[in-house]
Amino acid sequence: QKSGFKHFMLKEIFEEPMCLVSVMTGRIKNGKVHFEELEGLKERLKNINFVKVVACGTSYHAALSFKYFLENLSDVNVDAEISSEFRYKRQHLKPNDVVIAISQSGETADTLESVRLAKRQGATVVAITNVVGSTLSRESDFTLYLNAGPEISVAATKSYVSQITLLYLLALKIMEIKGIWDEKHEGLIDRLLRMPEIFEKFLDQVDNIHQIAAKYKDFKHFMYIGRGYGYPTALEGALKLKEISYIHATAYPAGELKHGPIAMLGPDFPVFAVAPNDFLFSKTKSNIIECRSRKARIVLLTNEGNEEAFELADDVIFVSNSIDELYPILMTPAIQLFAYYVADELGLDPDKPRNLAKSVTVE
Ligand code: F6R
């Protein structure tokens, strides 16, 4: 049931505040993260300095956000890999290694094969999935559920927000177990708890995003750029746009522009810049200026209070002001809604994109 929404995709984006509540429920107590599901893994996590993550598509982008988060805040090295690549490469896993497999459906063939391969090498597998009793959960050693409720639209939306949030909680748990814990971590927990409310507020501005999206529906190409925490969001933004609107969209770390992609830009090739006013903003800003000098139109996704926004961009989408690490969560509904409204303006059904299935059970 679409409950009055035009499409499941829109309904599911509007369920995100609720999903944030569900994924955190029972998992934050007295300012600390609790995962009863992981009791048996605690000892192993104490000395962990490497984690492998495997996933496909949107789930892989969640894996990348986890990588940036845990690597920036700890000494743990995170190697995120696309399952269909992982499974056909020689692996060097050791019996004490932990592999995290992320799959909304829990049925993605390449991710399942990756899990089997990792287990054959003696690694311990932690599954992150939305589907209770899925093959992934049955074949993994430990399972953390997203509790996001069924996701009907082919394009993953609410499950992605839940995945990043759950992965952040897991990263925080790993840090706590390793004895890395200070006011920074307390602040992150505090802000995560306030996230559902911030999302509700953000969703009040859908009309603004709709209006902006309508202006860009006739372009044939789009370039998404971002740095640091903004990069996985740029990748996900481009994936959402291409899969439901069929507009060619590509994503690059902003620093890569000069190494080739900037050659494509021009008045017919707009740029969607994921650029909160974080520690890398001045760098991304220079890249945006370079794009503008090629006459590319700019849609800027940034945070409230960024006074340079309108100088830099043709159109601006603001999210709440936050701390650097949390922008991947905060910015997600913006990229999803932008893609949704472009598709809807084009008269396409974003719930059923051509050539795509909700679960990719064949390789
Ligand atoms: C994009 C999308 C896909 C999935 C991918 C993996 O919107 O939904 O890219 O993320 O097929 O699916 P799961 O997470 O079920 O393994």
mmCIF file of C-alpha atoms and ligand atoms in Angstrom:
data_model
loop_
_atom_site.group_PDB
_atom_site.id
_atom_site.type_symbol
_atom_site.label_atom_id
_atom_site.label_comp_id
_atom_site.label_asym_id
_atom_site.label_seq_id
_atom_site.Cartn_x
_atom_site.Cartn_y
_atom_site.Cartn_z
ATOM 1 C CA GLN A 1 0.000 0.000 0.000
ATOM 2 C CA LYS A 2 1.335 3.359 -0.993
ATOM 3 C CA SER A 3 -0.525 5.177 1.804
ATOM 4 C CA GLY A 4 -1.328 8.166 -0.366
ATOM 5 C CA PHE A 5 2.140 8.475 -1.891
ATOM 6 C CA LYS A 6 2.435 8.415 -5.663
ATOM 7 C CA HIS A 7 5.137 5.739 -5.586
ATOM 8 C CA PHE A 8 6.638 3.275 -3.120
ATOM 9 C CA MET A 9 9.980 4.984 -3.563
ATOM 10 C CA LEU A 10 8.623 8.265 -2.204
ATOM 11 C CA LYS A 11 6.792 6.487 0.587
ATOM 12 C CA GLU A 12 9.952 4.624 1.566
ATOM 13 C CA ILE A 13 12.003 7.828 1.636
ATOM 14 C CA PHE A 14 9.384 9.275 3.973
ATOM 15 C CA GLU A 15 9.748 6.192 6.169
ATOM 16 C CA GLU A 16 13.413 6.986 6.784
ATOM 17 C CA PRO A 17 12.885 8.834 10.088
ATOM 18 C CA MET A 18 11.062 5.733 11.336
ATOM 19 C CA CYS A 19 13.789 3.436 10.016
ATOM 20 C CA LEU A 20 16.385 5.455 11.903
ATOM 21 C CA VAL A 21 14.413 4.853 15.073
ATOM 22 C CA SER A 22 14.035 1.109 14.359
ATOM 23 C CA VAL A 23 17.670 0.517 13.551
ATOM 24 C CA MET A 24 18.817 2.210 16.766
ATOM 25 C CA THR A 25 16.128 0.790 19.049
ATOM 26 C CA GLY A 26 17.658 -1.406 21.743
ATOM 27 C CA ARG A 27 21.114 -0.772 20.350
ATOM 28 C CA ILE A 28 21.964 2.420 22.238
ATOM 29 C CA LYS A 29 21.874 2.325 26.034
ATOM 30 C CA ASN A 30 23.362 4.892 28.380
ATOM 31 C CA GLY A 31 25.306 6.510 25.604
ATOM 32 C CA LYS A 32 26.935 3.283 24.448
ATOM 33 C CA VAL A 33 26.227 0.845 21.634
ATOM 34 C CA HIS A 34 24.895 -2.618 22.451
ATOM 35 C CA PHE A 35 24.719 -5.549 20.073
ATOM 36 C CA GLU A 36 23.522 -8.629 21.881
ATOM 37 C CA GLU A 37 23.853 -10.402 18.539
ATOM 38 C CA LEU A 38 27.620 -9.932 18.651
ATOM 39 C CA GLU A 39 28.381 -11.249 22.148
ATOM 40 C CA GLY A 40 30.395 -14.135 20.732
ATOM 41 C CA LEU A 41 32.563 -11.803 18.671
ATOM 42 C CA LYS A 42 33.702 -9.401 21.379
ATOM 43 C CA GLU A 43 37.083 -10.987 22.099
ATOM 44 C CA ARG A 44 37.928 -11.076 18.419
ATOM 45 C CA LEU A 45 37.071 -7.407 17.962
ATOM 46 C CA LYS A 46 39.427 -6.322 20.741
ATOM 47 C CA ASN A 47 42.540 -6.706 18.662
ATOM 48 C CA ILE A 48 41.069 -6.261 15.256
ATOM 49 C CA ASN A 49 42.979 -4.017 12.871
ATOM 50 C CA PHE A 50 41.474 -5.096 9.560
ATOM 51 C CA VAL A 51 37.928 -5.653 8.329
ATOM 52 C CA LYS A 52 36.866 -6.765 4.885
ATOM 53 C CA VAL A 53 33.449 -5.667 3.617
ATOM 54 C CA VAL A 54 31.677 -7.156 0.612
ATOM 55 C CA ALA A 55 28.495 -5.870 -1.041
ATOM 56 C CA CYS A 56 26.959 -4.815 -4.360
ATOM 57 C CA GLY A 57 25.337 -1.635 -5.656
ATOM 58 C CA THR A 58 23.849 0.635 -3.038
ATOM 59 C CA SER A 59 24.965 -1.706 -0.263
ATOM 60 C CA TYR A 60 28.538 -1.262 -1.490
ATOM 61 C CA HIS A 61 28.176 2.503 -1.143
ATOM 62 C CA ALA A 62 27.111 1.974 2.469
ATOM 63 C CA ALA A 63 30.269 -0.121 2.881
ATOM 64 C CA LEU A 64 32.357 2.792 1.621
ATOM 65 C CA SER A 65 30.805 5.185 4.153
ATOM 66 C CA PHE A 66 31.723 2.676 6.862
ATOM 67 C CA LYS A 67 35.283 2.604 5.556
ATOM 68 C CA TYR A 68 35.678 6.378 5.751
ATOM 69 C CA PHE A 69 34.119 6.481 9.199
ATOM 70 C CA LEU A 70 36.068 3.684 10.867
ATOM 71 C CA GLU A 71 39.369 4.486 9.187
ATOM 72 C CA ASN A 72 39.167 8.176 10.092
ATOM 73 C CA LEU A 73 38.338 7.486 13.710
ATOM 74 C CA SER A 74 40.467 4.444 14.502
ATOM 75 C CA ASP A 75 43.485 2.408 13.451
ATOM 76 C CA VAL A 76 41.296 -0.234 11.810
ATOM 77 C CA ASN A 77 41.890 -0.702 8.122
ATOM 78 C CA VAL A 78 38.696 -1.330 6.135
ATOM 79 C CA ASP A 79 38.774 -2.906 2.713
ATOM 80 C CA ALA A 80 35.402 -2.526 0.983
ATOM 81 C CA GLU A 81 35.025 -4.581 -2.153
ATOM 82 C CA ILE A 82 32.286 -5.261 -4.680
ATOM 83 C CA SER A 83 31.229 -8.886 -4.230
ATOM 84 C CA SER A 84 31.425 -9.792 -7.913
ATOM 85 C CA GLU A 85 35.085 -8.729 -7.896
ATOM 86 C CA PHE A 86 35.966 -10.206 -4.532
ATOM 87 C CA ARG A 87 34.748 -13.671 -5.438
ATOM 88 C CA TYR A 88 36.941 -14.045 -8.509
ATOM 89 C CA LYS A 89 40.188 -12.817 -6.994
ATOM 90 C CA ARG A 90 42.720 -14.651 -4.960
ATOM 91 C CA GLN A 91 41.947 -13.779 -1.363
ATOM 92 C CA HIS A 92 44.334 -13.497 1.517
ATOM 93 C CA LEU A 93 41.979 -13.876 4.439
ATOM 94 C CA LYS A 94 43.263 -15.395 7.641
ATOM 95 C CA PRO A 95 41.245 -17.465 10.124
ATOM 96 C CA ASN A 96 40.957 -14.554 12.535
ATOM 97 C CA ASP A 97 39.652 -12.112 9.942
ATOM 98 C CA VAL A 98 36.178 -10.640 10.083
ATOM 99 C CA VAL A 99 34.208 -10.162 6.887
ATOM 100 C CA ILE A 100 31.079 -8.014 6.852
ATOM 101 C CA ALA A 101 28.605 -8.884 4.106
ATOM 102 C CA ILE A 102 25.946 -6.269 3.405
ATOM 103 C CA SER A 103 22.806 -7.080 1.453
ATOM 104 C CA GLN A 104 19.357 -5.585 1.879
ATOM 105 C CA SER A 105 17.670 -8.626 0.366
ATOM 106 C CA GLY A 106 20.129 -11.151 1.742
ATOM 107 C CA GLU A 107 19.828 -13.012 -1.565
ATOM 108 C CA THR A 108 22.347 -11.328 -3.869
ATOM 109 C CA ALA A 109 24.174 -14.198 -5.576
ATOM 110 C CA ASP A 110 27.616 -12.584 -5.722
ATOM 111 C CA THR A 111 27.502 -11.557 -2.077
ATOM 112 C CA LEU A 112 26.425 -15.047 -1.025
ATOM 113 C CA GLU A 113 29.271 -16.595 -3.000
ATOM 114 C CA SER A 114 31.684 -14.143 -1.379
ATOM 115 C CA VAL A 115 30.468 -15.248 2.030
ATOM 116 C CA ARG A 116 31.003 -18.904 1.135
ATOM 117 C CA LEU A 117 34.495 -18.124 -0.099
ATOM 118 C CA ALA A 118 35.352 -16.153 3.053
ATOM 119 C CA LYS A 119 34.075 -18.981 5.243
ATOM 120 C CA ARG A 120 36.114 -21.544 3.334
ATOM 121 C CA GLN A 121 39.145 -19.447 4.204
ATOM 122 C CA GLY A 122 38.174 -19.593 7.861
ATOM 123 C CA ALA A 123 36.999 -15.992 8.260
ATOM 124 C CA THR A 124 34.093 -15.050 10.509
ATOM 125 C CA VAL A 125 31.194 -13.481 8.625
ATOM 126 C CA VAL A 126 28.896 -10.799 10.010
ATOM 127 C CA ALA A 127 25.814 -10.260 7.846
ATOM 128 C CA ILE A 128 23.936 -6.990 7.604
ATOM 129 C CA THR A 129 20.560 -7.544 6.010
ATOM 130 C CA ASN A 130 16.959 -6.468 6.114
ATOM 131 C CA VAL A 131 15.393 -9.847 5.531
ATOM 132 C CA VAL A 132 14.936 -12.189 8.463
ATOM 133 C CA GLY A 133 15.718 -15.770 7.501
ATOM 134 C CA SER A 134 17.383 -14.754 4.231
ATOM 135 C CA THR A 135 20.078 -17.012 2.783
ATOM 136 C CA LEU A 136 22.714 -14.495 3.864
ATOM 137 C CA SER A 137 21.579 -14.573 7.472
ATOM 138 C CA ARG A 138 21.454 -18.365 7.466
ATOM 139 C CA GLU A 139 24.935 -18.762 6.059
ATOM 140 C CA SER A 140 26.686 -16.120 8.177
ATOM 141 C CA ASP A 141 28.091 -16.514 11.674
ATOM 142 C CA PHE A 142 26.411 -13.392 13.033
ATOM 143 C CA THR A 143 23.550 -11.278 11.680
ATOM 144 C CA LEU A 144 22.587 -7.693 12.336
ATOM 145 C CA TYR A 145 19.141 -6.828 11.007
ATOM 146 C CA LEU A 146 18.250 -3.430 9.593
ATOM 147 C CA ASN A 147 14.645 -3.681 10.825
ATOM 148 C CA ALA A 148 13.650 -1.259 8.065
ATOM 149 C CA GLY A 149 10.451 -3.084 7.092
ATOM 150 C CA PRO A 150 9.839 -4.397 3.578
ATOM 151 C CA GLU A 151 11.319 -2.300 0.792
ATOM 152 C CA ILE A 152 9.099 -2.589 -2.272
ATOM 153 C CA SER A 153 10.606 -0.063 -4.661
ATOM 154 C CA VAL A 154 13.421 -1.572 -6.712
ATOM 155 C CA ALA A 155 15.670 1.375 -5.898
ATOM 156 C CA ALA A 156 17.080 0.964 -2.406
ATOM 157 C CA THR A 157 16.335 4.034 -0.287
ATOM 158 C CA LYS A 158 15.366 3.506 3.337
ATOM 159 C CA SER A 159 17.529 0.390 3.558
ATOM 160 C CA TYR A 160 20.569 2.488 2.600
ATOM 161 C CA VAL A 161 19.975 4.975 5.426
ATOM 162 C CA SER A 162 19.529 2.040 7.795
ATOM 163 C CA GLN A 163 22.680 0.345 6.529
ATOM 164 C CA ILE A 164 24.907 3.371 7.060
ATOM 165 C CA THR A 165 23.429 3.981 10.499
ATOM 166 C CA LEU A 166 23.859 0.356 11.538
ATOM 167 C CA LEU A 167 27.413 0.293 10.183
ATOM 168 C CA TYR A 168 28.206 3.460 12.134
ATOM 169 C CA LEU A 169 26.886 1.813 15.294
ATOM 170 C CA LEU A 170 29.017 -1.219 14.553
ATOM 171 C CA ALA A 171 32.078 0.984 14.002
ATOM 172 C CA LEU A 172 31.391 2.749 17.297
ATOM 173 C CA LYS A 173 31.072 -0.624 19.027
ATOM 174 C CA ILE A 174 34.377 -1.779 17.566
ATOM 175 C CA MET A 175 36.037 1.418 18.777
ATOM 176 C CA GLU A 176 34.579 1.060 22.247
ATOM 177 C CA ILE A 177 35.763 -2.538 22.504
ATOM 178 C CA LYS A 178 39.216 -1.420 21.384
ATOM 179 C CA GLY A 179 39.222 1.255 24.062
ATOM 180 C CA ILE A 180 38.920 4.195 21.666
ATOM 181 C CA TRP A 181 36.215 6.334 23.237
ATOM 182 C CA ASP A 182 36.005 10.035 24.123
ATOM 183 C CA GLU A 183 33.680 13.045 23.859
ATOM 184 C CA LYS A 184 33.748 12.746 20.086
ATOM 185 C CA HIS A 185 32.086 9.323 20.302
ATOM 186 C CA GLU A 186 29.614 10.520 22.904
ATOM 187 C CA GLY A 187 28.723 13.413 20.624
ATOM 188 C CA LEU A 188 28.196 11.069 17.691
ATOM 189 C CA ILE A 189 25.805 8.891 19.701
ATOM 190 C CA ASP A 190 23.941 11.945 20.869
ATOM 191 C CA ARG A 191 23.529 13.252 17.351
ATOM 192 C CA LEU A 192 22.569 9.873 15.938
ATOM 193 C CA LEU A 193 19.736 9.760 18.447
ATOM 194 C CA ARG A 194 18.512 13.127 17.206
ATOM 195 C CA MET A 195 18.716 12.083 13.562
ATOM 196 C CA PRO A 196 15.063 10.956 13.123
ATOM 197 C CA GLU A 197 13.853 14.405 14.131
ATOM 198 C CA ILE A 198 16.320 16.098 11.781
ATOM 199 C CA PHE A 199 15.114 13.876 8.939
ATOM 200 C CA GLU A 200 11.480 14.801 9.626
ATOM 201 C CA LYS A 201 12.401 18.448 9.362
ATOM 202 C CA PHE A 202 14.371 17.910 6.176
ATOM 203 C CA LEU A 203 11.489 16.107 4.515
ATOM 204 C CA ASP A 204 9.389 19.258 4.879
ATOM 205 C CA GLN A 205 11.406 20.784 2.050
ATOM 206 C CA VAL A 206 10.592 18.233 -0.629
ATOM 207 C CA ASP A 207 8.907 20.882 -2.742
ATOM 208 C CA ASN A 208 12.162 22.756 -3.065
ATOM 209 C CA ILE A 209 13.969 19.619 -4.238
ATOM 210 C CA HIS A 210 11.104 18.861 -6.620
ATOM 211 C CA GLN A 211 11.417 22.309 -8.187
ATOM 212 C CA ILE A 212 15.154 21.980 -8.596
ATOM 213 C CA ALA A 213 14.865 18.471 -10.063
ATOM 214 C CA ALA A 214 12.314 19.679 -12.615
ATOM 215 C CA LYS A 215 14.901 22.098 -14.025
ATOM 216 C CA TYR A 216 17.364 19.296 -14.743
ATOM 217 C CA LYS A 217 15.141 16.606 -16.215
ATOM 218 C CA ASP A 218 16.122 17.268 -19.821
ATOM 219 C CA PHE A 219 19.868 16.947 -19.421
ATOM 220 C CA LYS A 220 21.396 13.818 -20.870
ATOM 221 C CA HIS A 221 24.362 13.665 -18.509
ATOM 222 C CA PHE A 222 25.198 14.421 -14.915
ATOM 223 C CA MET A 223 28.458 14.420 -12.992
ATOM 224 C CA TYR A 224 28.365 13.828 -9.238
ATOM 225 C CA ILE A 225 31.388 14.883 -7.225
ATOM 226 C CA GLY A 226 32.321 14.658 -3.557
ATOM 227 C CA ARG A 227 35.329 14.294 -1.315
ATOM 228 C CA GLY A 228 35.883 12.255 1.812
ATOM 229 C CA TYR A 229 32.550 11.458 3.404
ATOM 230 C CA GLY A 230 30.879 13.096 0.427
ATOM 231 C CA TYR A 231 32.318 10.655 -2.084
ATOM 232 C CA PRO A 232 30.185 7.570 -1.315
ATOM 233 C CA THR A 233 27.162 9.880 -1.314
ATOM 234 C CA ALA A 234 28.127 11.137 -4.781
ATOM 235 C CA LEU A 235 28.413 7.537 -6.016
ATOM 236 C CA GLU A 236 25.020 6.699 -4.589
ATOM 237 C CA GLY A 237 23.463 9.865 -6.032
ATOM 238 C CA ALA A 238 24.675 8.965 -9.508
ATOM 239 C CA LEU A 239 23.467 5.379 -9.168
ATOM 240 C CA LYS A 240 19.999 6.505 -8.066
ATOM 241 C CA LEU A 241 19.711 8.979 -10.923
ATOM 242 C CA LYS A 242 20.774 6.565 -13.639
ATOM 243 C CA GLU A 243 18.759 3.608 -12.462
ATOM 244 C CA ILE A 244 15.406 5.370 -12.288
ATOM 245 C CA SER A 245 15.682 8.298 -14.714
ATOM 246 C CA TYR A 246 18.017 6.654 -17.273
ATOM 247 C CA ILE A 247 20.041 9.849 -17.407
ATOM 248 C CA HIS A 248 23.702 9.050 -17.744
ATOM 249 C CA ALA A 249 25.300 9.914 -14.424
ATOM 250 C CA THR A 250 28.867 9.402 -13.356
ATOM 251 C CA ALA A 251 30.520 10.032 -10.017
ATOM 252 C CA TYR A 252 34.076 10.978 -9.155
ATOM 253 C CA PRO A 253 36.049 12.022 -6.134
ATOM 254 C CA ALA A 254 36.251 15.775 -6.746
ATOM 255 C CA GLY A 255 40.044 15.611 -6.773
ATOM 256 C CA GLU A 256 39.944 13.284 -9.763
ATOM 257 C CA LEU A 257 38.269 15.809 -12.066
ATOM 258 C CA LYS A 258 41.548 17.156 -13.377
ATOM 259 C CA HIS A 259 42.727 13.674 -14.210
ATOM 260 C CA GLY A 260 40.259 13.315 -17.035
ATOM 261 C CA PRO A 261 36.547 13.726 -16.339
ATOM 262 C CA ILE A 262 36.539 17.529 -16.392
ATOM 263 C CA ALA A 263 37.073 17.325 -20.152
ATOM 264 C CA MET A 264 33.432 16.293 -20.531
ATOM 265 C CA LEU A 265 31.919 19.224 -18.677
ATOM 266 C CA GLY A 266 30.109 22.077 -20.379
ATOM 267 C CA PRO A 267 26.701 23.792 -20.495
ATOM 268 C CA ASP A 268 25.035 20.481 -21.364
ATOM 269 C CA PHE A 269 26.736 18.525 -18.581
ATOM 270 C CA PRO A 270 25.711 19.685 -15.098
ATOM 271 C CA VAL A 271 27.452 18.852 -11.847
ATOM 272 C CA PHE A 272 25.862 17.707 -8.624
ATOM 273 C CA ALA A 273 28.333 18.604 -5.903
ATOM 274 C CA VAL A 274 28.060 16.868 -2.545
ATOM 275 C CA ALA A 275 29.899 19.420 -0.460
ATOM 276 C CA PRO A 276 29.024 20.061 3.142
ATOM 277 C CA ASN A 277 31.087 22.682 4.881
ATOM 278 C CA ASP A 278 33.381 20.025 6.363
ATOM 279 C CA PHE A 279 37.157 19.909 6.650
ATOM 280 C CA LEU A 280 37.452 19.379 2.900
ATOM 281 C CA PHE A 281 35.068 22.097 1.757
ATOM 282 C CA SER A 282 37.748 24.516 0.567
ATOM 283 C CA LYS A 283 39.147 21.777 -1.672
ATOM 284 C CA THR A 284 35.792 20.832 -3.175
ATOM 285 C CA LYS A 285 34.977 24.504 -3.587
ATOM 286 C CA SER A 286 37.978 24.935 -5.893
ATOM 287 C CA ASN A 287 36.738 22.006 -7.956
ATOM 288 C CA ILE A 288 33.265 23.522 -8.186
ATOM 289 C CA ILE A 289 34.800 26.779 -9.417
ATOM 290 C CA GLU A 290 36.697 24.834 -12.079
ATOM 291 C CA CYS A 291 33.455 23.181 -13.194
ATOM 292 C CA ARG A 292 31.748 26.553 -13.393
ATOM 293 C CA SER A 293 34.498 27.956 -15.524
ATOM 294 C CA ARG A 294 33.569 25.203 -18.032
ATOM 295 C CA LYS A 295 30.034 26.649 -17.888
ATOM 296 C CA ALA A 296 28.632 23.550 -16.208
ATOM 297 C CA ARG A 297 25.543 24.213 -14.135
ATOM 298 C CA ILE A 298 25.963 23.353 -10.489
ATOM 299 C CA VAL A 299 23.541 21.795 -8.045
ATOM 300 C CA LEU A 300 25.129 22.052 -4.627
ATOM 301 C CA LEU A 301 24.164 19.823 -1.731
ATOM 302 C CA THR A 302 25.519 21.438 1.393
ATOM 303 C CA ASN A 303 24.594 22.393 4.923
ATOM 304 C CA GLU A 304 22.656 25.331 6.286
ATOM 305 C CA GLY A 305 24.898 28.188 7.205
ATOM 306 C CA ASN A 306 27.243 27.689 4.264
ATOM 307 C CA GLU A 307 27.283 31.307 3.182
ATOM 308 C CA GLU A 308 29.125 30.709 -0.046
ATOM 309 C CA ALA A 309 26.511 28.314 -1.384
ATOM 310 C CA PHE A 310 24.608 30.671 -3.674
ATOM 311 C CA GLU A 311 27.780 32.247 -5.004
ATOM 312 C CA LEU A 312 29.020 28.846 -6.077
ATOM 313 C CA ALA A 313 25.942 27.156 -7.429
ATOM 314 C CA ASP A 314 22.902 27.627 -9.626
ATOM 315 C CA ASP A 315 20.760 25.621 -7.256
ATOM 316 C CA VAL A 316 21.292 24.669 -3.641
ATOM 317 C CA ILE A 317 19.835 21.951 -1.434
ATOM 318 C CA PHE A 318 20.505 22.493 2.247
ATOM 319 C CA VAL A 319 20.622 19.896 4.987
ATOM 320 C CA SER A 320 20.987 20.614 8.691
ATOM 321 C CA ASN A 321 24.313 21.680 10.000
ATOM 322 C CA SER A 322 26.078 18.690 11.531
ATOM 323 C CA ILE A 323 29.443 17.109 12.172
ATOM 324 C CA ASP A 324 31.522 15.865 9.259
ATOM 325 C CA GLU A 325 30.992 12.161 9.935
ATOM 326 C CA LEU A 326 27.211 12.355 9.873
ATOM 327 C CA TYR A 327 26.701 13.983 6.488
ATOM 328 C CA PRO A 328 26.554 10.633 4.658
ATOM 329 C CA ILE A 329 23.367 9.883 6.605
ATOM 330 C CA LEU A 330 21.958 13.403 6.505
ATOM 331 C CA MET A 331 22.506 13.938 2.798
ATOM 332 C CA THR A 332 20.995 10.684 1.643
ATOM 333 C CA PRO A 333 17.326 11.706 1.371
ATOM 334 C CA ALA A 334 18.408 14.700 -0.718
ATOM 335 C CA ILE A 335 20.104 12.637 -3.417
ATOM 336 C CA GLN A 336 17.260 10.137 -3.373
ATOM 337 C CA LEU A 337 14.554 12.781 -3.712
ATOM 338 C CA PHE A 338 16.433 14.563 -6.472
ATOM 339 C CA ALA A 339 16.602 11.335 -8.508
ATOM 340 C CA TYR A 340 12.995 10.513 -7.666
ATOM 341 C CA TYR A 341 11.631 13.841 -8.863
ATOM 342 C CA VAL A 342 13.707 13.829 -12.048
ATOM 343 C CA ALA A 343 12.263 10.388 -12.890
ATOM 344 C CA ASP A 344 8.754 11.444 -11.955
ATOM 345 C CA GLU A 345 9.034 14.639 -14.046
ATOM 346 C CA LEU A 346 10.056 12.446 -16.973
ATOM 347 C CA GLY A 347 6.905 10.378 -16.502
ATOM 348 C CA LEU A 348 8.858 7.271 -15.507
ATOM 349 C CA ASP A 349 7.852 4.793 -12.814
ATOM 350 C CA PRO A 350 10.716 4.843 -10.332
ATOM 351 C CA ASP A 351 9.361 1.771 -8.555
ATOM 352 C CA LYS A 352 9.949 -0.444 -11.557
ATOM 353 C CA PRO A 353 13.017 0.655 -13.490
ATOM 354 C CA ARG A 354 13.547 -1.184 -16.759
ATOM 355 C CA ASN A 355 15.897 -4.184 -16.740
ATOM 356 C CA LEU A 356 16.223 -4.260 -12.951
ATOM 357 C CA ALA A 357 15.040 -6.712 -10.302
ATOM 358 C CA LYS A 358 14.776 -6.147 -6.575
ATOM 359 C CA SER A 359 16.896 -9.186 -5.754
ATOM 360 C CA VAL A 360 19.750 -10.134 -8.025
ATOM 361 C CA THR A 361 19.783 -13.869 -7.391
ATOM 362 C CA VAL A 362 21.826 -14.738 -10.479
ATOM 363 C CA GLU A 363 25.331 -13.514 -11.087
HETATM 364 C C1 F6R B 1 20.106 0.258 -6.225
HETATM 365 C C2 F6R B 1 19.909 -1.095 -5.738
HETATM 366 C C3 F6R B 1 20.951 -2.118 -6.031
HETATM 367 C C4 F6R B 1 21.180 -3.008 -4.815
HETATM 368 C C5 F6R B 1 22.090 -4.172 -5.174
HETATM 369 C C6 F6R B 1 22.420 -5.024 -3.976
HETATM 370 O O1 F6R B 1 19.073 1.072 -5.842
HETATM 371 O O2 F6R B 1 18.938 -1.372 -5.087
HETATM 372 O O3 F6R B 1 22.154 -1.539 -6.454
HETATM 373 O O4 F6R B 1 21.723 -2.244 -3.789
HETATM 374 O O5 F6R B 1 21.474 -4.965 -6.149
HETATM 375 O O6 F6R B 1 21.270 -5.537 -3.400
HETATM 376 P P1 F6R B 1 21.270 -6.142 -1.975
HETATM 377 O O7 F6R B 1 21.557 -5.059 -1.012
HETATM 378 O O8 F6R B 1 19.905 -6.730 -1.782
HETATM 379 O O9 F6R B 1 22.355 -7.182 -1.950
#
